[in-house]
Coordinates of C-alpha atoms in Angstrom, one line a residue:
Chain A
M1 CA 87.9 61.8 111.8
K2 CA 87.2 65.5 111.6
Q3 CA 90.9 66.2 111.6
L4 CA 91.4 63.8 108.8
S5 CA 88.8 65.4 106.6
S6 CA 90.1 68.8 107.3
R7 CA 93.6 67.7 106.3
L8 CA 92.1 66.1 103.2
N9 CA 90.4 69.4 102.4
E10 CA 93.7 71.2 102.9
R11 CA 95.4 68.8 100.4
I12 CA 92.7 69.4 97.8
G13 CA 92.9 73.1 98.4
D14 CA 96.7 73.1 98.0
N15 CA 96.4 71.1 94.8
L16 CA 93.8 73.3 93.4
L17 CA 95.9 76.3 94.2
T18 CA 98.9 74.8 92.5
L19 CA 96.8 74.2 89.4
V20 CA 95.4 77.7 89.3
A21 CA 98.9 79.2 89.9
T22 CA 100.4 77.1 87.1
A23 CA 97.5 78.1 84.8
G24 CA 98.3 81.7 85.6
M25 CA 102.0 81.3 84.8
L26 CA 101.1 79.6 81.5
F27 CA 98.7 82.4 80.6
L28 CA 101.6 84.8 81.1
Y29 CA 104.1 83.0 79.1
I30 CA 102.2 81.1 76.3
P31 CA 101.7 84.3 74.2
V32 CA 105.5 85.0 74.5
L33 CA 106.3 81.5 73.3
V34 CA 103.8 81.8 70.5
L35 CA 105.5 85.0 69.3
I36 CA 109.0 83.3 69.4
V37 CA 107.9 80.0 67.9
F38 CA 106.1 81.5 65.0
S39 CA 109.0 83.8 64.2
F40 CA 110.9 80.6 63.1
N41 CA 108.0 78.9 61.4
D42 CA 108.2 78.4 57.7
N43 CA 104.7 79.7 56.8
R44 CA 103.4 83.1 55.8
S45 CA 100.2 82.7 57.9
L46 CA 100.3 82.3 61.6
T47 CA 98.5 78.9 61.9
L48 CA 99.0 75.5 63.3
P49 CA 100.4 73.0 62.6
L50 CA 104.0 74.2 62.4
R51 CA 105.7 73.8 59.0
G52 CA 109.4 73.7 59.7
F53 CA 112.3 75.9 60.8
T54 CA 113.4 79.0 58.9
L55 CA 115.4 82.2 59.5
K56 CA 113.9 84.0 56.6
W57 CA 111.7 86.3 58.6
Y58 CA 114.8 87.5 60.4
E59 CA 116.6 88.0 57.1
K60 CA 113.6 89.9 55.9
F61 CA 113.5 92.3 58.8
L62 CA 117.2 92.8 58.7
S63 CA 117.0 93.9 55.1
N64 CA 114.0 96.1 55.7
S65 CA 115.6 99.6 55.6
D66 CA 112.5 101.4 57.0
M67 CA 112.5 99.1 60.0
L68 CA 116.2 99.5 60.6
T69 CA 115.8 103.3 60.5
A70 CA 113.0 103.0 63.0
I71 CA 115.2 100.9 65.3
G72 CA 117.9 103.6 65.0
N73 CA 115.4 106.3 65.9
S74 CA 114.2 104.2 68.9
L75 CA 117.7 103.7 70.1
Y76 CA 118.4 107.5 69.9
V77 CA 115.1 108.4 71.7
A78 CA 115.6 105.8 74.4
T79 CA 119.2 106.8 75.1
V80 CA 118.7 110.5 75.3
A81 CA 115.4 110.2 77.2
T82 CA 117.0 107.9 79.7
A83 CA 119.9 110.3 80.2
V84 CA 117.6 113.2 80.8
T85 CA 115.3 111.2 83.1
I86 CA 118.1 110.0 85.2
V87 CA 119.4 113.5 85.8
I88 CA 116.0 115.1 86.5
G89 CA 114.8 112.1 88.5
T90 CA 117.9 111.9 90.7
V91 CA 117.8 115.6 91.4
A92 CA 114.1 115.4 92.2
A93 CA 114.8 112.5 94.5
F94 CA 117.4 114.5 96.4
A95 CA 115.0 117.4 96.6
L96 CA 112.3 115.2 98.1
D97 CA 114.7 113.5 100.5
R98 CA 116.8 116.4 101.8
V99 CA 115.2 119.8 101.2
T100 CA 112.1 121.2 102.9
F101 CA 110.3 123.7 100.6
P102 CA 106.8 125.1 100.2
G103 CA 104.6 123.1 97.9
K104 CA 106.6 119.9 98.4
T105 CA 103.5 117.6 98.7
V106 CA 102.1 119.1 95.5
F107 CA 105.4 118.7 93.8
R108 CA 105.7 115.1 94.8
R109 CA 102.2 114.3 93.6
L110 CA 102.7 116.0 90.3
I111 CA 106.0 114.4 89.5
L112 CA 104.7 110.9 90.4
L113 CA 101.4 111.4 88.5
P114 CA 102.5 109.8 85.2
I115 CA 102.8 106.3 87.0
A116 CA 99.1 106.0 87.4
L117 CA 97.9 108.3 84.5
P118 CA 97.4 106.7 81.2
G119 CA 100.1 107.7 78.7
I120 CA 97.6 109.2 76.4
I121 CA 97.0 112.1 78.8
T122 CA 100.7 112.9 79.0
G123 CA 100.9 112.6 75.2
I124 CA 97.9 114.8 74.4
S125 CA 98.6 117.5 77.0
M126 CA 102.2 117.9 75.7
L127 CA 101.0 117.9 72.1
N128 CA 98.7 120.7 73.0
M129 CA 101.5 122.7 74.6
F130 CA 103.9 122.2 71.7
K131 CA 101.1 123.3 69.3
L132 CA 100.5 126.5 71.4
M133 CA 104.2 127.3 71.4
G134 CA 104.5 126.6 67.7
I135 CA 107.1 123.8 68.2
N136 CA 107.1 121.2 65.4
L137 CA 106.9 117.6 66.3
S138 CA 110.0 115.5 66.0
L139 CA 112.0 112.8 67.8
E140 CA 113.1 115.5 70.2
T141 CA 109.5 116.2 71.3
V142 CA 109.1 112.4 71.8
I143 CA 112.2 112.5 74.0
L144 CA 110.7 115.3 76.2
G145 CA 107.5 113.3 76.5
H146 CA 109.3 110.1 77.4
A147 CA 111.5 111.8 79.9
T148 CA 108.5 113.4 81.6
G149 CA 106.6 110.1 81.8
L150 CA 109.6 108.1 83.0
V151 CA 110.9 110.5 85.7
S152 CA 108.4 108.9 88.1
I153 CA 110.2 105.5 87.8
V154 CA 113.6 107.0 88.6
V155 CA 112.3 109.2 91.5
T156 CA 110.6 106.3 93.2
Q157 CA 113.7 104.1 93.0
V158 CA 116.3 106.7 93.9
Y159 CA 114.2 108.2 96.6
A160 CA 113.7 104.8 98.2
R161 CA 117.5 104.3 98.1
L162 CA 118.2 107.7 99.6
Q163 CA 115.8 107.0 102.5
R164 CA 118.0 104.1 103.5
F165 CA 121.2 105.9 103.0
N166 CA 123.3 106.5 106.0
R167 CA 124.1 110.2 106.1
R168 CA 127.0 109.7 108.6
I169 CA 129.2 108.6 105.7
E170 CA 128.7 112.0 104.1
E171 CA 129.4 113.8 107.3
A172 CA 132.6 111.7 107.8
S173 CA 133.7 112.7 104.3
S174 CA 133.1 116.4 104.9
D175 CA 134.8 116.2 108.3
L176 CA 137.8 114.7 106.5
G177 CA 137.9 117.9 104.4
A178 CA 136.2 116.8 101.3
R179 CA 134.4 119.6 99.4
P180 CA 130.6 119.1 98.9
W181 CA 131.0 118.1 95.2
Q182 CA 133.8 115.7 96.2
T183 CA 131.5 114.1 98.8
F184 CA 128.7 113.9 96.2
F185 CA 130.8 112.3 93.5
Y186 CA 133.1 110.0 95.6
V187 CA 130.7 109.1 98.4
T188 CA 127.0 109.6 97.7
L189 CA 126.9 108.7 94.0
P190 CA 128.8 105.3 94.4
N191 CA 126.4 104.4 97.2
I192 CA 123.3 104.9 95.1
R193 CA 124.9 103.5 91.9
L194 CA 122.8 100.3 91.8
A195 CA 119.5 102.2 92.1
L196 CA 120.7 104.5 89.3
I197 CA 121.8 101.8 86.9
G198 CA 118.7 99.7 87.6
S199 CA 116.2 102.5 87.0
A200 CA 118.2 103.6 83.9
L201 CA 117.9 100.2 82.3
L202 CA 114.2 100.1 83.1
S203 CA 113.6 103.6 81.6
F204 CA 115.6 102.6 78.5
T205 CA 113.5 99.5 77.9
V206 CA 110.2 101.3 78.6
S207 CA 111.1 104.2 76.3
F208 CA 112.3 101.9 73.5
D209 CA 108.9 100.1 73.6
E210 CA 106.7 103.2 74.4
I211 CA 103.7 103.8 72.2
P212 CA 100.9 106.0 73.8
V213 CA 103.0 109.1 74.3
T214 CA 105.1 108.6 71.1
F215 CA 101.9 108.3 69.1
F216 CA 101.0 112.0 69.7
L217 CA 104.4 113.5 69.9
T218 CA 106.3 112.1 66.9
G219 CA 106.6 114.0 63.7
R220 CA 107.6 112.4 60.4
D221 CA 110.1 110.0 62.0
N222 CA 108.9 106.7 63.3
T223 CA 110.2 104.9 66.3
L224 CA 110.1 101.1 66.1
P225 CA 106.8 100.5 68.0
M226 CA 105.2 103.2 65.8
Y227 CA 106.5 101.6 62.7
I228 CA 105.1 98.2 63.8
Y229 CA 101.9 99.9 64.8
S230 CA 101.5 101.3 61.3
T231 CA 102.3 98.1 59.5
L232 CA 99.7 96.3 61.6
R233 CA 97.0 98.3 59.9
R234 CA 97.9 96.2 56.8
G235 CA 97.7 92.9 58.7
I236 CA 100.0 90.6 60.5
T237 CA 103.2 89.1 59.1
P238 CA 105.8 86.7 60.5
E239 CA 108.3 89.5 60.1
I240 CA 106.7 91.3 63.0
N241 CA 107.1 88.1 65.0
A242 CA 110.8 88.1 64.2
V243 CA 111.5 91.7 65.2
G244 CA 109.1 91.2 68.1
T245 CA 111.1 88.2 69.3
V246 CA 114.3 90.2 69.3
I247 CA 112.6 93.1 71.2
V248 CA 111.0 90.8 73.7
V249 CA 114.1 88.8 74.4
L250 CA 116.3 91.8 74.7
S251 CA 113.8 93.6 76.9
L252 CA 113.4 90.6 79.1
G253 CA 117.2 90.5 79.5
L254 CA 117.5 94.2 80.3
I255 CA 114.6 94.2 82.8
I256 CA 115.8 91.1 84.6
L257 CA 119.1 92.7 85.0
S258 CA 117.5 95.9 86.2
V259 CA 115.2 94.2 88.7
Y260 CA 118.1 92.3 90.0
L261 CA 120.2 95.4 90.5
L262 CA 117.3 97.3 92.1
R263 CA 116.8 94.3 94.5
Q264 CA 120.5 94.3 95.3
S265 CA 120.2 98.0 96.0
E266 CA 117.4 97.4 98.4
K267 CA 119.7 95.1 100.4
E268 CA 122.5 97.8 100.7
Chain B
M1 CA 130.7 132.9 100.1
K2 CA 129.5 131.8 103.5
E3 CA 128.8 128.1 104.1
S4 CA 125.1 128.7 104.8
T5 CA 124.6 130.8 101.7
R6 CA 126.3 128.2 99.6
R7 CA 124.0 125.5 101.1
N8 CA 121.0 127.6 100.3
V9 CA 122.1 128.1 96.7
T10 CA 122.6 124.4 96.3
S11 CA 119.3 123.6 97.8
F12 CA 117.6 126.1 95.6
A13 CA 119.3 124.5 92.5
I14 CA 118.3 121.0 93.6
V15 CA 114.7 122.0 94.1
S16 CA 114.2 124.3 91.2
T17 CA 115.5 122.1 88.4
P18 CA 112.9 119.3 88.7
F19 CA 110.3 121.8 89.9
L20 CA 110.7 123.8 86.7
W21 CA 110.7 120.5 84.7
T22 CA 107.4 119.4 86.2
M23 CA 105.9 122.9 85.8
I24 CA 106.8 123.1 82.1
F25 CA 106.1 119.6 81.0
L26 CA 103.3 118.5 83.3
F27 CA 101.5 121.4 84.8
V28 CA 101.5 123.8 81.9
P29 CA 100.5 121.1 79.4
Y30 CA 97.5 120.2 81.6
M31 CA 96.5 123.9 81.7
V32 CA 96.9 124.3 78.0
M33 CA 94.8 121.2 77.4
F34 CA 92.2 122.6 79.9
T35 CA 92.1 125.9 78.0
Y36 CA 91.8 124.2 74.6
S37 CA 88.8 122.3 75.9
F38 CA 86.8 125.6 75.9
Y39 CA 88.0 126.6 72.3
L40 CA 85.8 126.1 69.3
K41 CA 86.5 123.9 66.3
K42 CA 86.9 125.8 63.1
F43 CA 88.3 124.5 59.9
P44 CA 91.2 123.8 59.5
T45 CA 92.0 124.0 63.2
F46 CA 90.3 125.9 66.0
I47 CA 89.7 129.4 67.5
P48 CA 90.1 130.7 71.0
A49 CA 86.8 131.0 72.9
F50 CA 85.4 130.4 76.3
E51 CA 82.5 128.1 75.5
F52 CA 81.1 125.0 77.2
V53 CA 80.1 123.6 73.8
N54 CA 82.5 120.7 73.9
Y55 CA 81.5 119.6 77.4
L56 CA 77.9 120.0 76.4
T57 CA 78.4 117.8 73.4
I58 CA 79.9 115.1 75.6
I59 CA 76.9 115.2 77.9
V60 CA 74.2 115.6 75.3
D61 CA 75.4 113.3 72.5
P62 CA 74.7 109.7 73.7
Q63 CA 77.6 108.4 71.7
Y64 CA 80.1 109.6 74.3
Y65 CA 78.1 108.5 77.3
Q66 CA 77.9 105.0 75.8
V67 CA 81.6 104.8 75.1
L68 CA 82.4 106.0 78.6
V69 CA 80.1 103.3 80.1
R70 CA 81.6 100.6 77.8
T71 CA 85.1 101.7 78.8
A72 CA 84.1 101.6 82.5
K73 CA 82.6 98.1 82.1
I74 CA 85.6 96.8 80.3
A75 CA 88.0 98.4 82.9
I76 CA 86.1 96.8 85.8
T77 CA 85.9 93.4 84.1
V78 CA 89.6 93.5 83.3
A79 CA 90.4 94.4 87.0
A80 CA 88.2 91.6 88.3
S81 CA 89.7 89.0 85.9
A82 CA 93.2 90.2 86.7
V83 CA 92.5 89.8 90.5
M84 CA 91.1 86.3 89.8
I85 CA 94.4 85.3 88.2
A86 CA 96.8 87.4 90.2
Y87 CA 95.5 86.6 93.7
P88 CA 95.9 82.8 93.7
L89 CA 99.2 83.2 91.9
S90 CA 100.6 85.6 94.5
Y91 CA 99.1 83.5 97.4
F92 CA 100.8 80.5 95.9
L93 CA 104.2 82.3 95.6
V94 CA 104.1 83.7 99.1
F95 CA 102.7 80.8 101.1
K96 CA 103.4 77.6 99.2
I97 CA 106.9 78.1 97.8
K98 CA 109.3 77.4 100.6
S99 CA 112.6 78.2 99.0
N100 CA 113.3 81.9 99.1
Q101 CA 115.4 81.8 96.0
L102 CA 112.8 80.0 93.9
R103 CA 110.1 82.4 95.2
S104 CA 112.0 85.5 94.1
I105 CA 112.8 83.9 90.7
L106 CA 109.2 83.1 90.1
Y107 CA 108.0 86.5 91.3
M108 CA 110.4 88.1 88.9
A109 CA 109.2 85.9 86.1
V110 CA 105.7 87.1 86.8
I111 CA 106.3 90.8 87.0
V112 CA 109.0 91.2 84.4
P113 CA 106.6 91.1 81.4
L114 CA 105.1 94.3 82.8
W115 CA 107.8 96.4 81.2
V116 CA 108.1 94.4 78.0
S117 CA 106.6 96.0 74.9
Y118 CA 102.9 96.7 75.5
L119 CA 102.3 96.7 71.7
L120 CA 103.8 93.3 71.2
R121 CA 102.0 91.8 74.1
A122 CA 98.7 93.0 72.7
Y123 CA 99.8 92.0 69.2
T124 CA 100.3 88.3 70.1
W125 CA 96.7 88.0 71.1
K126 CA 95.7 89.2 67.7
T127 CA 97.7 86.3 66.2
I128 CA 96.3 83.9 68.7
L129 CA 92.6 84.7 68.6
G130 CA 92.1 85.6 64.9
N131 CA 90.0 83.8 62.4
E132 CA 93.2 82.3 60.9
G133 CA 94.9 82.4 64.3
I134 CA 96.5 79.8 66.4
L135 CA 93.6 79.0 68.6
N136 CA 91.3 78.5 65.6
S137 CA 93.7 76.4 63.7
F138 CA 94.4 74.3 66.7
L139 CA 90.7 73.7 67.3
V140 CA 90.1 72.8 63.7
W141 CA 93.2 70.7 63.5
S142 CA 92.3 68.8 66.7
G143 CA 88.7 68.2 65.5
F144 CA 86.8 70.4 68.0
L145 CA 85.6 72.7 65.2
D146 CA 84.7 72.0 61.6
Q147 CA 85.7 75.5 60.5
P148 CA 87.4 78.5 62.1
T149 CA 85.1 80.8 64.1
D150 CA 85.1 84.6 64.4
I151 CA 83.9 84.7 67.9
F152 CA 87.3 85.1 69.6
L153 CA 88.6 88.3 68.0
Y154 CA 87.3 91.9 67.5
N155 CA 84.9 92.0 70.3
Q156 CA 84.8 92.9 74.0
F157 CA 85.9 89.4 74.9
S158 CA 89.2 89.8 73.1
M159 CA 89.6 93.2 74.7
V160 CA 89.2 91.8 78.2
V161 CA 91.6 88.9 77.5
T162 CA 94.3 91.1 76.1
L163 CA 94.1 93.8 78.7
T164 CA 93.9 91.2 81.5
Y165 CA 97.0 89.6 80.1
I166 CA 98.8 93.0 80.0
F167 CA 97.8 94.0 83.6
V168 CA 98.2 90.7 85.5
P169 CA 101.8 91.6 86.5
F170 CA 100.6 95.0 87.7
M171 CA 98.1 93.2 89.9
V172 CA 100.5 90.6 91.2
M173 CA 103.0 93.2 92.4
P174 CA 100.9 95.0 95.2
I175 CA 99.0 91.8 96.2
Y176 CA 102.3 89.9 96.6
M177 CA 103.8 92.6 98.7
A178 CA 100.6 92.8 100.9
L179 CA 100.6 89.0 101.4
E180 CA 104.3 89.0 102.2
K181 CA 103.8 91.6 104.9
I182 CA 101.3 89.5 106.8
P183 CA 103.0 88.0 109.9
R184 CA 102.9 84.2 109.8
S185 CA 102.2 84.2 113.5
M186 CA 98.7 85.7 112.9
I187 CA 97.7 82.9 110.6
E188 CA 99.1 80.3 112.9
A189 CA 97.3 81.9 115.9
S190 CA 94.1 81.7 114.0
K191 CA 94.7 78.0 113.2
D192 CA 95.7 77.3 116.8
L193 CA 92.4 78.7 117.9
G194 CA 90.7 76.0 115.9
V195 CA 89.6 78.1 112.9
G196 CA 89.6 76.2 109.7
P197 CA 91.8 77.1 106.7
I198 CA 89.0 78.7 104.7
R199 CA 87.8 80.8 107.5
T200 CA 91.3 81.8 108.4
F201 CA 91.8 82.9 104.8
L202 CA 88.5 84.8 104.8
R203 CA 88.9 86.5 108.2
V204 CA 92.6 87.0 108.4
T205 CA 94.6 86.8 105.2
L206 CA 92.1 88.3 102.8
P207 CA 91.3 91.4 104.9
L208 CA 95.0 92.0 105.5
S209 CA 95.8 91.8 101.8
M210 CA 92.9 94.0 100.7
P211 CA 95.1 97.1 100.3
G212 CA 97.2 95.3 97.7
V213 CA 94.0 94.2 95.8
I214 CA 92.8 97.8 95.9
A215 CA 96.1 99.3 94.7
G216 CA 96.3 96.7 91.9
A217 CA 92.7 97.3 90.8
T218 CA 93.2 101.0 90.8
F219 CA 96.2 100.8 88.5
T220 CA 94.4 98.4 86.2
I221 CA 91.2 100.4 85.9
C222 CA 93.1 103.7 85.4
L223 CA 95.4 102.3 82.7
T224 CA 92.6 100.4 80.9
F225 CA 90.7 103.7 80.8
G226 CA 93.5 105.2 78.8
D227 CA 94.2 102.3 76.4
F228 CA 93.7 102.7 72.7
V229 CA 96.4 100.3 71.5
A230 CA 94.6 97.1 72.5
A231 CA 91.4 98.6 71.2
F232 CA 93.1 99.2 67.9
L233 CA 94.5 95.7 67.6
V234 CA 91.8 93.4 69.0
G235 CA 88.8 95.7 69.7
G236 CA 86.9 95.7 66.5
P237 CA 83.9 97.9 65.8
N238 CA 82.3 97.5 69.2
G239 CA 85.6 97.7 71.1
A240 CA 86.1 101.5 70.7
M241 CA 87.2 102.9 74.1
I242 CA 87.1 106.5 75.3
A243 CA 90.8 106.7 74.4
T244 CA 90.1 105.6 70.9
I245 CA 87.6 108.4 70.5
I246 CA 90.1 110.9 72.0
Q247 CA 92.8 109.7 69.6
S248 CA 90.6 110.2 66.6
Q249 CA 89.9 113.8 67.6
F250 CA 93.6 114.5 67.2
G251 CA 93.8 112.6 63.9
A252 CA 91.1 111.8 61.4
T253 CA 88.3 113.7 63.0
L254 CA 90.5 116.7 63.8
N255 CA 88.5 118.3 66.5
W256 CA 91.2 119.2 69.1
P257 CA 88.9 121.2 71.4
L258 CA 86.5 118.2 71.8
G259 CA 89.5 115.9 72.2
A260 CA 90.9 118.2 74.9
A261 CA 87.5 118.2 76.7
L262 CA 87.3 114.4 76.5
S263 CA 90.9 114.2 77.9
I264 CA 89.9 116.4 80.8
V265 CA 86.9 114.2 81.5
M266 CA 89.3 111.2 81.4
L267 CA 91.8 112.9 83.7
V268 CA 89.0 113.8 86.2
I269 CA 87.7 110.2 86.2
V270 CA 91.2 108.7 86.7
L271 CA 92.1 111.2 89.5
T272 CA 88.7 110.5 91.2
I273 CA 89.4 106.8 91.1
I274 CA 92.9 107.3 92.5
S275 CA 91.7 109.5 95.4
L276 CA 88.8 107.2 96.2
S277 CA 91.0 104.2 96.3
D278 CA 93.5 106.1 98.5
R279 CA 90.7 106.8 100.9
L280 CA 89.4 103.3 100.8
E281 CA 92.9 101.9 101.4
R282 CA 93.5 104.2 104.4
A283 CA 90.1 103.3 105.9
G284 CA 90.7 99.6 105.5
R285 CA 94.2 99.6 106.7
I286 CA 94.8 97.5 109.8
D287 CA 97.8 98.5 111.8
L288 CA 100.0 95.5 112.5
D289 CA 102.5 97.2 114.7

């Protein structure tokens, strides 16, 4: 009898858990669905019931030259910031993995700090420094800000990969007469390739969508999130849903690819 | 060049590049910000000084104290709500989904939104909760309400909902990893000893997954502390956060020294939370080896 009731309890508990977990999943995805559905809805205001299918919000944003300029700016910032981050982050990961030097712990803490620190602090502190040095704000200062914030992502991933890396392969390469740079480019780099590509995709997406650092470091040019942010002052429009849908769908694609690559890299 | 010299040169280059980068773009900016926090505001910008006026203002003027308390309250509420959603979700994924492939697909589906546009994820809640929003029009359309209500948007409720939504994936990640690490044999052993499922959960699973909860809560609280985007979109007049105040010092209010001082206060709070949670996690860690 007691066993029966305990089993019954477990069943109820399981069902309750399934219910709560499903609700959690719905909570995560309903807003994304709302964004997508309303980008195709033929109604200026974002209200139910739906009025019918239209592509006009997409046409509208594709003919909005300010928005297209902003997209171009964001692509430029994200591409350069990712390139810089990958180089600095990879070198830093090698330094942490292979070299002993004084102040290593402090260095590690400092470089990883932007993961947990709110972006506003990175943004404001760099704004202060640029002001002191008399450097005018531009897309390039945004790039420096993004690269600094994102290095932590690359360092974490590449360092994790290097820790699992079998150094014997490198020794073998050098025993066979390869020069250090040859070993690096032909042996080491191909082995950590997945971690590099994965964290590059992640950095790119985050930089493309970034707002707290950009807010303080951008000059007259707007990135796409900054452009959207400024139009939101004037209220919401289905056009934002249309461009938002494109961003969210592309970001989801890039991130899924990146997480997949990083997981594969974990298995290597 | 001798082999050892060359190796030293390489090592030096490998260390110095990122070291210089962190010095120039992290350490120096913090120091500049720290210096500015002692400067004095003087139209149109500010003048060098070594005064504690800005810090004194933060302490004396109740406005800042109130905003700090409100920010802390919202941050803690957000962390608590995120745990309430993330814990059962992670538990379900780890213990109830039997297929490895399905589990990793679902886990990915949960954490992927983390990196998707912060701005847009906050923005959708503005469209959902607003007076003319989706929730209101649904409630009116289905007959629950006679007319749209303002209670959903521009208050602390909408702040908590939006920020919780944003940070749930951040919470799932460490909790999921902590739960995954628990050896199944320990849970089975507890069951074999006749301990019921609820007590097994409370005495075995929950304590062993606590480091994950602490890590997730730390992230959530720290990042909520620095948020001004959600506050701008869904916060309303009573939703101003400490980051909102800081932001306005560098914009409309134009008082950089005060803004710098407030940023230093935020930095100190966040670093304190991180080191406290570090200590808590280390104290609570149970060695499974």
